[in-house]
Coordinates of N, CA and C in Angstrom, one line a residue:
M18 N 106.0 -42.2 252.1 CA 106.7 -43.1 253.0 C 107.5 -44.1 252.3
T19 N 108.8 -44.1 252.6 CA 109.8 -45.0 251.9 C 109.8 -46.3 252.6
P20 N 109.6 -47.4 251.9 CA 109.6 -48.8 252.5 C 111.0 -49.1 253.1
S21 N 111.0 -49.8 254.2 CA 112.2 -50.3 254.8 C 112.8 -51.4 253.9
A22 N 114.1 -51.7 254.2 CA 114.7 -52.8 253.5 C 114.0 -54.1 253.7
E23 N 113.5 -54.3 254.9 CA 112.8 -55.6 255.2 C 111.5 -55.7 254.4
E24 N 110.8 -54.5 254.3 CA 109.5 -54.5 253.6 C 109.7 -54.6 252.1
A25 N 110.8 -54.0 251.6 CA 111.1 -54.0 250.2 C 111.7 -55.3 249.6
R26 N 112.2 -56.1 250.5 CA 112.9 -57.3 250.0 C 112.0 -58.2 249.1
P27 N 110.8 -58.5 249.5 CA 109.9 -59.4 248.6 C 109.7 -58.8 247.3
L28 N 109.6 -57.4 247.2 CA 109.5 -56.8 245.9 C 110.7 -56.8 245.1
G29 N 111.9 -56.7 245.8 CA 113.1 -56.9 245.1 C 113.3 -58.3 244.5
D30 N 112.8 -59.3 245.2 CA 112.8 -60.6 244.7 C 112.0 -60.7 243.4
L31 N 110.9 -60.0 243.3 CA 110.1 -60.0 242.0 C 110.9 -59.4 240.9
V32 N 111.6 -58.3 241.2 CA 112.4 -57.7 240.1 C 113.6 -58.6 239.7
A33 N 114.1 -59.4 240.7 CA 115.3 -60.2 240.4 C 114.9 -61.4 239.5
T34 N 113.6 -61.7 239.3 CA 113.3 -62.8 238.4 C 113.6 -62.5 236.9
G35 N 113.8 -61.2 236.6 CA 114.2 -60.8 235.3 C 113.0 -60.6 234.3
R36 N 111.8 -60.9 234.7 CA 110.7 -60.7 233.8 C 110.0 -59.4 234.2
P37 N 109.3 -58.8 233.2 CA 108.6 -57.5 233.5 C 107.7 -57.6 234.7
L38 N 107.7 -56.6 235.5 CA 106.9 -56.5 236.7 C 105.5 -56.1 236.2
T39 N 104.4 -56.6 236.8 CA 103.1 -56.3 236.5 C 102.3 -55.9 237.7
H40 N 101.1 -55.2 237.5 CA 100.3 -54.9 238.6 C 99.8 -56.1 239.4
L41 N 99.6 -57.2 238.7 CA 99.2 -58.4 239.3 C 100.3 -59.0 240.3
D42 N 101.5 -58.8 239.9 CA 102.6 -59.2 240.7 C 102.6 -58.5 242.1
L43 N 102.4 -57.2 242.0 CA 102.3 -56.4 243.2 C 101.1 -56.8 244.0
D44 N 100.0 -57.0 243.4 CA 98.8 -57.4 244.1 C 99.1 -58.7 244.9
A45 N 99.8 -59.6 244.2 CA 100.0 -60.9 244.9 C 100.9 -60.8 246.1
T46 N 101.9 -59.9 246.1 CA 102.8 -59.7 247.2 C 102.0 -59.2 248.4
A47 N 101.0 -58.3 248.2 CA 100.2 -57.8 249.3 C 99.2 -58.8 249.7
G48 N 98.7 -59.6 248.8 CA 97.7 -60.6 249.1 C 98.2 -61.8 249.9
D49 N 99.4 -62.2 249.7 CA 99.9 -63.3 250.4 C 100.8 -62.9 251.6
G50 N 100.8 -61.6 251.9 CA 101.5 -61.2 253.1 C 103.0 -61.0 253.0
R51 N 103.5 -61.1 251.8 CA 105.0 -61.0 251.6 C 105.4 -59.5 251.8
A52 N 104.5 -58.6 251.6 CA 104.8 -57.2 251.7 C 103.5 -56.4 252.2
A53 N 103.8 -55.4 253.0 CA 102.6 -54.6 253.6 C 101.9 -53.9 252.4
P54 N 100.6 -53.8 252.5 CA 99.8 -53.2 251.4 C 100.3 -51.7 251.2
R55 N 100.6 -51.0 252.3 CA 101.0 -49.6 252.1 C 102.4 -49.5 251.3
T56 N 103.2 -50.5 251.5 CA 104.5 -50.5 250.8 C 104.3 -50.8 249.3
V57 N 103.3 -51.7 249.1 CA 103.0 -52.0 247.7 C 102.4 -50.8 247.0
D58 N 101.5 -50.1 247.7 CA 100.9 -48.9 247.1 C 102.0 -47.9 246.8
Y59 N 102.9 -47.7 247.7 CA 104.0 -46.7 247.5 C 104.8 -47.1 246.3
L60 N 105.2 -48.3 246.2 CA 106.0 -48.7 245.1 C 105.3 -48.6 243.8
R61 N 104.0 -49.0 243.8 CA 103.1 -48.9 242.6 C 103.1 -47.5 242.1
G62 N 102.9 -46.5 243.0 CA 102.8 -45.1 242.7 C 104.1 -44.7 242.0
L63 N 105.3 -45.1 242.5 CA 106.6 -44.8 241.9 C 106.7 -45.3 240.5
L64 N 106.4 -46.6 240.4 CA 106.5 -47.3 239.1 C 105.6 -46.7 238.0
V65 N 104.4 -46.3 238.4 CA 103.5 -45.7 237.5 C 104.0 -44.3 237.1
A66 N 104.5 -43.5 238.1 CA 105.0 -42.2 237.9 C 106.1 -42.2 236.9
Y67 N 107.0 -43.2 237.0 CA 108.2 -43.3 236.1 C 107.9 -44.2 234.9
Q68 N 106.6 -44.5 234.7 CA 106.2 -45.2 233.5 C 106.8 -46.6 233.3
V69 N 107.2 -47.2 234.5 CA 107.6 -48.6 234.4 C 106.3 -49.5 234.3
L70 N 105.3 -49.0 235.0 CA 104.0 -49.7 235.0 C 103.0 -48.8 234.3
P71 N 102.0 -49.3 233.6 CA 101.0 -48.4 233.0 C 100.0 -48.0 234.1
E72 N 99.4 -46.9 233.9 CA 98.3 -46.5 234.8 C 97.1 -47.5 234.7
R73 N 96.4 -47.7 235.8 CA 95.2 -48.6 235.7 C 94.1 -48.0 236.6
D74 N 92.9 -48.5 236.4 CA 91.8 -48.0 237.2 C 91.9 -48.6 238.6
E75 N 92.6 -47.9 239.5 CA 92.9 -48.4 240.8 C 91.7 -48.7 241.7
L76 N 90.7 -47.8 241.5 CA 89.4 -48.0 242.2 C 88.8 -49.4 241.9
S77 N 88.7 -49.6 240.6 CA 88.1 -50.9 240.2 C 89.0 -52.1 240.6
A78 N 90.3 -51.9 240.5 CA 91.2 -53.0 240.9 C 91.0 -53.4 242.4
R79 N 90.9 -52.4 243.2 CA 90.8 -52.7 244.7 C 89.5 -53.3 245.0
V80 N 88.4 -52.7 244.4 CA 87.1 -53.2 244.7 C 86.9 -54.6 244.2
E81 N 87.4 -54.9 243.0 CA 87.3 -56.3 242.5 C 88.1 -57.3 243.3
R82 N 89.3 -56.8 243.8 CA 90.1 -57.7 244.6 C 89.4 -58.0 245.9
H83 N 88.8 -57.0 246.5 CA 88.0 -57.3 247.7 C 86.8 -58.2 247.4
L84 N 86.1 -58.0 246.3 CA 85.0 -58.8 245.9 C 85.5 -60.3 245.8
D85 N 86.6 -60.5 245.2 CA 87.2 -61.9 245.1 C 87.3 -62.5 246.5
R86 N 87.8 -61.7 247.4 CA 88.0 -62.3 248.8 C 86.7 -62.6 249.4
V87 N 85.7 -61.8 249.2 CA 84.3 -62.0 249.8 C 83.7 -63.3 249.1
V88 N 83.8 -63.3 247.8 CA 83.2 -64.5 247.1 C 83.9 -65.8 247.5
A89 N 85.2 -65.7 247.8 CA 85.9 -66.9 248.2 C 85.3 -67.5 249.5
R90 N 84.8 -66.6 250.3 CA 84.2 -67.0 251.6 C 82.7 -67.4 251.4
H91 N 82.1 -66.8 250.4 CA 80.7 -67.0 250.2 C 80.4 -67.4 248.7
P92 N 80.9 -68.5 248.3 CA 80.8 -68.9 246.8 C 79.4 -69.0 246.4
E93 N 78.5 -69.4 247.3 CA 77.1 -69.6 247.0 C 76.4 -68.3 246.5
H94 N 77.0 -67.2 246.9 CA 76.4 -65.9 246.5 C 77.2 -65.2 245.4
A95 N 78.1 -65.9 244.8 CA 79.0 -65.3 243.8 C 78.3 -64.6 242.7
L96 N 77.3 -65.2 242.1 CA 76.6 -64.6 241.0 C 75.9 -63.3 241.3
L97 N 75.2 -63.3 242.4 CA 74.5 -62.1 242.8 C 75.5 -61.0 243.1
L98 N 76.5 -61.3 243.9 CA 77.4 -60.3 244.4 C 78.2 -59.7 243.2
R99 N 78.6 -60.6 242.3 CA 79.4 -60.1 241.1 C 78.5 -59.2 240.2
S100 N 77.3 -59.6 240.0 CA 76.4 -58.8 239.2 C 76.1 -57.4 239.8
Y101 N 75.9 -57.4 241.2 CA 75.7 -56.2 241.9 C 76.9 -55.2 241.7
V102 N 78.1 -55.7 241.9 CA 79.3 -54.9 241.8 C 79.5 -54.5 240.4
R103 N 79.3 -55.4 239.4 CA 79.7 -55.0 238.1 C 78.7 -54.0 237.5
W104 N 77.4 -54.2 237.7 CA 76.4 -53.4 237.0 C 75.9 -52.2 237.8
S105 N 76.2 -52.1 239.1 CA 75.7 -51.1 239.9 C 76.8 -50.3 240.7
L106 N 77.4 -51.1 241.6 CA 78.3 -50.4 242.6 C 79.5 -49.8 241.9
L107 N 80.2 -50.5 241.0 CA 81.4 -50.0 240.4 C 81.1 -48.8 239.4
P108 N 80.1 -49.0 238.5 CA 79.9 -47.8 237.6 C 79.6 -46.5 238.3
R109 N 78.8 -46.6 239.4 CA 78.5 -45.4 240.2 C 79.8 -44.8 240.9
A110 N 80.6 -45.7 241.4 CA 81.8 -45.3 242.1 C 82.8 -44.6 241.1
R111 N 82.9 -45.2 239.9 CA 83.7 -44.6 238.9 C 83.2 -43.2 238.5
R112 N 81.9 -43.1 238.3 CA 81.3 -41.9 237.9 C 81.5 -40.8 239.0
H113 N 81.3 -41.1 240.3 CA 81.5 -40.2 241.3 C 83.0 -39.7 241.4
E114 N 83.9 -40.7 241.1 CA 85.3 -40.3 241.2 C 85.6 -39.3 240.0
R115 N 85.0 -39.6 238.9 CA 85.3 -38.7 237.7 C 84.7 -37.3 237.9
L116 N 83.5 -37.2 238.5 CA 82.8 -36.0 238.6 C 83.3 -35.2 239.8
R117 N 83.6 -35.8 240.9 CA 83.9 -35.1 242.1 C 85.4 -35.1 242.5
G118 N 86.1 -36.1 242.0 CA 87.5 -36.2 242.4 C 87.7 -36.4 243.9
G119 N 89.0 -36.6 244.3 CA 89.3 -36.7 245.7 C 88.6 -37.8 246.4
G120 N 88.9 -38.0 247.7 CA 88.2 -38.9 248.5 C 88.3 -40.4 248.0
F121 N 89.4 -40.7 247.4 CA 89.6 -42.1 246.9 C 89.4 -43.1 247.9
L122 N 90.1 -43.0 249.0 CA 90.1 -44.1 250.0 C 88.7 -44.2 250.6
G123 N 88.0 -43.0 250.8 CA 86.6 -43.1 251.3 C 85.7 -43.8 250.4
R124 N 85.9 -43.7 249.0 CA 85.0 -44.4 248.1 C 85.4 -45.9 248.1
V125 N 86.6 -46.2 248.3 CA 87.0 -47.6 248.4 C 86.4 -48.3 249.6
R126 N 86.5 -47.6 250.8 CA 86.0 -48.1 252.0 C 84.5 -48.3 251.9
A127 N 83.8 -47.3 251.3 CA 82.3 -47.4 251.1 C 82.0 -48.6 250.3
A128 N 82.7 -48.8 249.2 CA 82.4 -50.0 248.4 C 82.6 -51.3 249.1
Y129 N 83.7 -51.4 249.9 CA 84.0 -52.6 250.7 C 82.8 -52.8 251.6
S130 N 82.4 -51.8 252.3 CA 81.3 -51.9 253.3 C 80.0 -52.4 252.6
R131 N 79.7 -51.9 251.4 CA 78.5 -52.3 250.8 C 78.6 -53.8 250.3
I132 N 79.7 -54.2 249.8 CA 79.9 -55.6 249.5 C 79.8 -56.5 250.7
N133 N 80.4 -56.1 251.8 CA 80.4 -56.9 253.0 C 78.9 -57.0 253.5
R134 N 78.2 -55.9 253.5 CA 76.8 -56.0 254.0 C 75.9 -56.8 253.1
A135 N 76.1 -56.7 251.8 CA 75.3 -57.6 250.9 C 75.6 -59.0 251.2
A136 N 76.8 -59.4 251.3 CA 77.2 -60.8 251.6 C 76.6 -61.3 252.9
E137 N 76.7 -60.4 253.9 CA 76.2 -60.7 255.3 C 74.7 -60.9 255.2
F138 N 74.0 -60.0 254.5 CA 72.5 -60.1 254.4 C 72.1 -61.4 253.7
L139 N 72.7 -61.7 252.6 CA 72.4 -63.0 251.8 C 72.7 -64.2 252.7
T140 N 73.8 -64.2 253.4 CA 74.1 -65.3 254.3 C 73.1 -65.4 255.4
G141 N 72.7 -64.3 256.0 CA 71.7 -64.3 257.1 C 70.3 -64.9 256.6
M142 N 69.9 -64.5 255.4 CA 68.7 -65.0 254.8 C 68.8 -66.5 254.5
A143 N 70.0 -66.9 254.0 CA 70.2 -68.3 253.7 C 70.1 -69.2 255.0
V144 N 70.6 -68.7 256.1 CA 70.5 -69.4 257.4 C 69.1 -69.7 257.7
Q145 N 68.2 -68.7 257.4 CA 66.7 -68.9 257.6 C 66.0 -69.7 256.5
G146 N 66.8 -70.2 255.6 CA 66.2 -71.0 254.5 C 65.5 -70.2 253.4
R147 N 65.9 -68.9 253.3 CA 65.3 -68.1 252.3 C 66.2 -67.7 251.2
L148 N 65.7 -67.8 249.9 CA 66.4 -67.3 248.8 C 66.1 -65.8 248.7
L149 N 66.9 -65.0 248.0 CA 66.6 -63.6 247.9 C 65.2 -63.3 247.4
R150 N 64.7 -64.0 246.4 CA 63.4 -63.7 245.9 C 62.3 -64.1 246.8
E151 N 62.6 -64.8 247.9 CA 61.6 -65.1 248.9 C 61.6 -64.2 250.1
V152 N 62.6 -63.3 250.2 CA 62.7 -62.5 251.4 C 61.6 -61.5 251.5
T153 N 61.0 -61.3 252.6 CA 59.9 -60.4 252.9 C 60.4 -59.1 253.5
Q154 N 59.5 -58.1 253.5 CA 59.9 -56.8 254.2 C 60.1 -57.1 255.7
H155 N 59.3 -58.0 256.3 CA 59.5 -58.3 257.7 C 60.9 -58.9 257.9
D156 N 61.4 -59.7 257.0 CA 62.7 -60.3 257.1 C 63.8 -59.2 257.1
V157 N 63.6 -58.3 256.2 CA 64.6 -57.2 256.1 C 64.6 -56.3 257.4
D158 N 63.4 -56.0 257.9 CA 63.3 -55.1 259.1 C 63.9 -55.8 260.3
T159 N 63.6 -57.1 260.4 CA 64.2 -57.9 261.5 C 65.7 -58.0 261.5
W160 N 66.2 -58.2 260.3 CA 67.7 -58.2 260.1 C 68.3 -56.9 260.5
L161 N 67.7 -55.8 260.0 CA 68.3 -54.5 260.2 C 68.2 -54.1 261.7
A162 N 67.2 -54.6 262.4 CA 67.0 -54.2 263.8 C 68.1 -54.7 264.7
I163 N 68.8 -55.7 264.3 CA 69.9 -56.3 265.2 C 71.0 -55.3 265.3
N164 N 71.4 -54.7 264.3 CA 72.5 -53.7 264.4 C 72.3 -52.6 263.3
P165 N 71.4 -51.7 263.5 CA 71.0 -50.8 262.4 C 72.2 -49.8 262.1
G166 N 73.0 -49.5 263.1 CA 74.1 -48.6 262.8 C 75.0 -49.0 261.7
T167 N 75.2 -50.2 261.5 CA 76.1 -50.7 260.4 C 75.3 -51.4 259.3
R168 N 74.2 -52.0 259.6 CA 73.5 -52.8 258.6 C 72.7 -51.9 257.5
F169 N 72.5 -50.7 257.8 CA 71.7 -49.9 256.9 C 72.5 -49.7 255.6
T170 N 73.8 -50.0 255.6 CA 74.5 -49.9 254.3 C 74.0 -50.9 253.3
V171 N 73.3 -51.9 253.7 CA 72.7 -52.9 252.8 C 71.7 -52.3 251.9
R172 N 71.2 -51.1 252.2 CA 70.2 -50.4 251.4 C 70.6 -50.4 249.9
D173 N 71.8 -50.1 249.6 CA 72.3 -50.0 248.2 C 72.0 -51.3 247.5
F174 N 72.4 -52.4 248.1 CA 72.2 -53.7 247.5 C 70.7 -54.0 247.3
I175 N 69.9 -53.7 248.4 CA 68.5 -54.0 248.3 C 67.8 -53.3 247.2
V176 N 68.1 -52.0 247.1 CA 67.5 -51.2 246.0 C 67.9 -51.8 244.6
W177 N 69.1 -52.1 244.5 CA 69.5 -52.7 243.2 C 68.8 -54.1 242.9
A178 N 68.7 -54.9 243.9 CA 68.1 -56.2 243.8 C 66.6 -56.1 243.5
T179 N 65.9 -55.1 244.1 CA 64.5 -54.9 243.8 C 64.3 -54.4 242.4
R180 N 65.1 -53.4 242.0 CA 64.9 -52.8 240.6 C 65.2 -53.9 239.5
R181 N 66.1 -54.8 239.8 CA 66.5 -55.8 238.8 C 65.6 -57.0 238.8
G182 N 64.7 -57.0 239.7 CA 63.7 -58.2 239.8 C 64.3 -59.4 240.5
H183 N 65.4 -59.2 241.2 CA 66.0 -60.3 242.0 C 65.3 -60.5 243.3
A184 N 64.5 -59.5 243.7 CA 63.8 -59.6 245.0 C 62.4 -59.0 244.9
R185 N 61.6 -59.3 245.8 CA 60.3 -58.6 245.9 C 60.5 -57.1 246.1
P186 N 59.5 -56.3 246.0 CA 59.7 -54.9 246.4 C 60.0 -54.7 247.8
L187 N 61.2 -54.3 248.1 CA 61.6 -54.2 249.5 C 62.1 -52.8 249.7
D188 N 62.1 -52.4 251.0 CA 62.5 -51.0 251.3 C 63.4 -51.0 252.5
V189 N 64.5 -50.1 252.4 CA 65.3 -49.8 253.5 C 65.4 -48.3 253.5
A190 N 65.0 -47.7 254.6 CA 65.0 -46.3 254.7 C 66.4 -45.8 254.8
H191 N 66.6 -44.5 254.4 CA 67.9 -43.9 254.5 C 68.2 -43.8 256.0
W192 N 69.5 -44.0 256.4 CA 69.9 -43.9 257.8 C 69.7 -42.4 258.2
P193 N 68.9 -42.2 259.2 CA 68.6 -40.8 259.6 C 69.8 -40.0 260.0
K194 N 70.0 -38.8 259.5 CA 71.1 -38.0 260.0 C 70.7 -37.3 261.3
K195 N 71.7 -37.1 262.1 CA 71.5 -36.3 263.3 C 71.2 -34.9 263.0
D196 N 70.3 -34.3 263.8 CA 70.0 -32.9 263.7 C 71.3 -32.1 264.0
P197 N 71.6 -31.1 263.2 CA 72.7 -30.3 263.4 C 72.6 -29.5 264.7
V198 N 73.7 -29.4 265.4 CA 73.8 -28.7 266.7 C 74.1 -27.3 266.4
S199 N 73.3 -26.4 266.9 CA 73.5 -24.9 266.7 C 73.5 -24.2 268.0
L200 N 74.2 -23.0 268.0 CA 74.3 -22.2 269.2 C 73.0 -21.4 269.4
D201 N 72.5 -21.3 270.7 CA 71.5 -20.4 270.9 C 72.0 -19.0 270.9
E202 N 71.2 -18.0 270.9 CA 71.7 -16.6 270.7 C 72.5 -16.1 271.9
D203 N 72.2 -16.5 273.1 CA 73.0 -16.1 274.2 C 74.4 -16.6 274.2
S204 N 74.5 -17.9 273.8 CA 75.8 -18.6 273.7 C 76.6 -18.0 272.6
H205 N 76.0 -17.6 271.5 CA 76.6 -17.0 270.4 C 77.3 -15.7 270.8
W206 N 76.6 -14.8 271.4 CA 77.1 -13.5 271.8 C 78.2 -13.7 273.0
Q207 N 78.0 -14.7 273.8 CA 78.9 -14.9 274.9 C 80.3 -15.3 274.3
L208 N 80.3 -16.2 273.3 CA 81.5 -16.6 272.7 C 82.2 -15.4 271.9
L209 N 81.4 -14.6 271.3 CA 81.9 -13.5 270.5 C 82.6 -12.5 271.5
H210 N 81.9 -12.3 272.6 CA 82.5 -11.4 273.7 C 83.8 -11.9 274.2
Q211 N 83.9 -13.3 274.3 CA 85.1 -13.9 274.8 C 86.2 -13.7 273.8
C212 N 85.9 -13.9 272.5 CA 86.9 -13.7 271.5 C 87.5 -12.2 271.4
L213 N 86.6 -11.3 271.7 CA 87.0 -9.9 271.6 C 87.7 -9.4 272.8
T214 N 87.5 -10.1 274.0 CA 88.1 -9.5 275.2 C 89.0 -10.4 276.0
D215 N 89.0 -11.7 275.8 CA 89.8 -12.7 276.6 C 91.2 -12.7 276.1
T216 N 92.1 -12.0 276.8 CA 93.5 -11.9 276.3 C 94.3 -13.2 276.6
D217 N 93.7 -14.1 277.3 CA 94.4 -15.4 277.6 C 94.3 -16.3 276.4
L218 N 93.4 -16.0 275.5 CA 93.3 -16.8 274.2 C 94.4 -16.3 273.2
P219 N 94.9 -17.2 272.4 CA 95.9 -16.8 271.3 C 95.2 -15.8 270.4
L220 N 96.0 -14.8 269.9 CA 95.4 -13.8 269.1 C 94.8 -14.3 267.8
D221 N 95.4 -15.3 267.2 CA 94.8 -15.8 265.9 C 93.5 -16.5 266.2
V222 N 93.4 -17.2 267.3 CA 92.1 -17.8 267.7 C 91.0 -16.8 267.9
R223 N 91.4 -15.7 268.6 CA 90.4 -14.7 268.9 C 89.9 -14.0 267.6
G224 N 90.8 -13.7 266.7 CA 90.5 -13.1 265.4 C 89.6 -14.0 264.5
A225 N 90.1 -15.2 264.4 CA 89.3 -16.2 263.6 C 87.9 -16.5 264.2
G226 N 87.9 -16.6 265.5 CA 86.6 -16.9 266.1 C 85.6 -15.7 265.9
A227 N 86.1 -14.5 266.1 CA 85.3 -13.3 265.9 C 84.7 -13.2 264.5
I228 N 85.6 -13.5 263.5 CA 85.1 -13.5 262.1 C 84.1 -14.6 261.8
L229 N 84.3 -15.7 262.4 CA 83.4 -16.8 262.3 C 82.0 -16.5 262.8
L230 N 82.0 -15.9 264.0 CA 80.8 -15.6 264.7 C 80.1 -14.4 264.2
L231 N 80.8 -13.4 263.7 CA 80.2 -12.2 263.1 C 79.7 -12.4 261.7
F232 N 80.5 -13.1 260.9 CA 80.3 -13.1 259.4 C 79.9 -14.5 258.9
G233 N 80.0 -15.6 259.8 CA 79.6 -16.9 259.4 C 80.5 -17.5 258.3
Q234 N 81.8 -17.1 258.3 CA 82.7 -17.7 257.3 C 83.2 -19.1 257.7
H235 N 83.4 -19.9 256.7 CA 84.0 -21.2 257.0 C 85.5 -21.1 257.5
L236 N 85.9 -21.9 258.4 CA 87.2 -21.8 259.0 C 88.3 -21.9 257.9
T237 N 88.1 -22.8 256.9 CA 89.1 -22.9 255.8 C 89.3 -21.6 255.1
R238 N 88.2 -20.9 254.9 CA 88.3 -19.6 254.2 C 89.0 -18.5 255.1
I239 N 88.7 -18.6 256.4 CA 89.3 -17.7 257.3 C 90.8 -17.9 257.3
A240 N 91.2 -19.2 257.4 CA 92.6 -19.6 257.5 C 93.4 -19.1 256.2
A241 N 92.7 -18.9 255.1 CA 93.3 -18.6 253.8 C 93.5 -17.0 253.7
L242 N 92.9 -16.3 254.6 CA 93.0 -14.8 254.5 C 94.5 -14.4 254.7
T243 N 94.8 -13.3 254.0 CA 96.2 -12.7 254.2 C 96.0 -11.3 254.8
T244 N 97.1 -10.7 255.1 CA 97.1 -9.4 255.7 C 96.5 -8.4 254.7
H245 N 96.6 -8.7 253.4 CA 96.1 -7.8 252.4 C 94.5 -7.7 252.4
A246 N 93.9 -8.6 253.1 CA 92.4 -8.6 253.3 C 92.0 -7.5 254.3
V247 N 92.9 -7.0 255.0 CA 92.7 -5.9 256.0 C 93.2 -4.6 255.5
T248 N 92.4 -3.6 255.4 CA 92.8 -2.3 255.0 C 92.3 -1.2 255.9
T249 N 93.0 -0.1 256.0 CA 92.6 1.0 256.9 C 92.5 2.3 256.1
V250 N 91.4 3.0 256.3 CA 91.2 4.3 255.6 C 90.8 5.3 256.7
G251 N 91.8 6.1 257.0 CA 91.6 7.1 258.1 C 91.5 6.3 259.4
E252 N 90.4 6.4 260.1 CA 90.2 5.7 261.4 C 89.4 4.5 261.3
N253 N 89.0 4.1 260.0 CA 88.2 3.0 259.8 C 89.0 1.8 259.2
T254 N 88.7 0.6 259.7 CA 89.3 -0.6 259.3 C 88.3 -1.5 258.6
F255 N 88.8 -2.1 257.4 CA 87.9 -2.9 256.6 C 88.5 -4.3 256.4
L256 N 87.6 -5.3 256.3 CA 88.0 -6.6 256.0 C 87.3 -7.0 254.7
T257 N 88.1 -7.5 253.7 CA 87.6 -7.9 252.4 C 87.5 -9.4 252.4
L258 N 86.3 -10.0 252.4 CA 86.1 -11.4 252.4 C 85.9 -11.9 250.9
D259 N 85.3 -11.0 250.1 CA 85.1 -11.4 248.7 C 85.6 -10.2 247.9
L260 N 84.8 -9.4 247.5 CA 85.2 -8.2 246.7 C 84.9 -6.9 247.4
T261 N 84.0 -6.9 248.3 CA 83.5 -5.7 249.0 C 84.1 -5.6 250.4
P262 N 84.8 -4.5 250.7 CA 85.4 -4.3 252.0 C 84.3 -4.1 253.0
I263 N 84.4 -4.8 254.1 CA 83.4 -4.7 255.2 C 83.9 -3.9 256.4
P264 N 83.3 -2.9 256.8 CA 83.8 -2.1 258.0 C 83.7 -3.0 259.2
L265 N 84.8 -2.9 260.0 CA 84.9 -3.7 261.2 C 84.5 -2.9 262.5
P266 N 83.8 -3.5 263.4 CA 83.6 -2.8 264.7 C 84.9 -2.6 265.4
G267 N 85.0 -1.6 266.2 CA 86.3 -1.2 266.9 C 87.0 -2.3 267.6
P268 N 86.4 -3.1 268.4 CA 87.1 -4.2 269.1 C 87.7 -5.2 268.1
L269 N 87.0 -5.6 267.1 CA 87.5 -6.5 266.1 C 88.6 -5.9 265.2
A270 N 88.4 -4.6 264.9 CA 89.5 -3.9 264.2 C 90.8 -3.9 264.9
G271 N 90.7 -3.7 266.3 CA 91.9 -3.8 267.1 C 92.6 -5.1 267.0
L272 N 91.8 -6.2 267.0 CA 92.4 -7.5 266.9 C 93.2 -7.6 265.5

């Protein structure tokens, strides 16, 4: 996305000062509202790509910037929050990024959420006149019960605080995952029959659906198939999903 002239003007003003542009300069333009964050990110990417700016640990920079904003609102919890982020949250986020790659924005949002919930929890306990080391399991359970759908994210902070001796032994269960929804056998075969016979459906949908229902392939793998995966020998048609050609039943072979 190319920034508009209006969006880019504050950044142009920075360049016009004549001094070397830094990452902190760009952060400041987004932080004080002079330029939209997405515009700053776009420009930063260009400047790094063309080696005008050095590469930096963008994950750490964003998380620490958010931490500064939270600490500014809750200075009484600064020591605990900074220790949590420095010694637990950020090292694990960096490790996951290095090992798994991708999902950058998801990791940033997850870190923001954990910092926010930790600050919210500490503030809630302070309202009740409790320091972290005085918090009981009943206090934790009562706090979680108010809005469990979002507050269970505090588990990460509670586990760290307990292990580091900042709190009594406390427990926050993992947020339960919903049971996966699966098709019963009748529905499975009904959908397969529809894929094989319903000419009102688009042909590619019928073929992909039949392969999914017959062979249990992921849709991303089906979408990557080419015509070379289908071969014909005499009257028999085969589909190669890996290395071994699989004979197709007549209706699917026709598709």
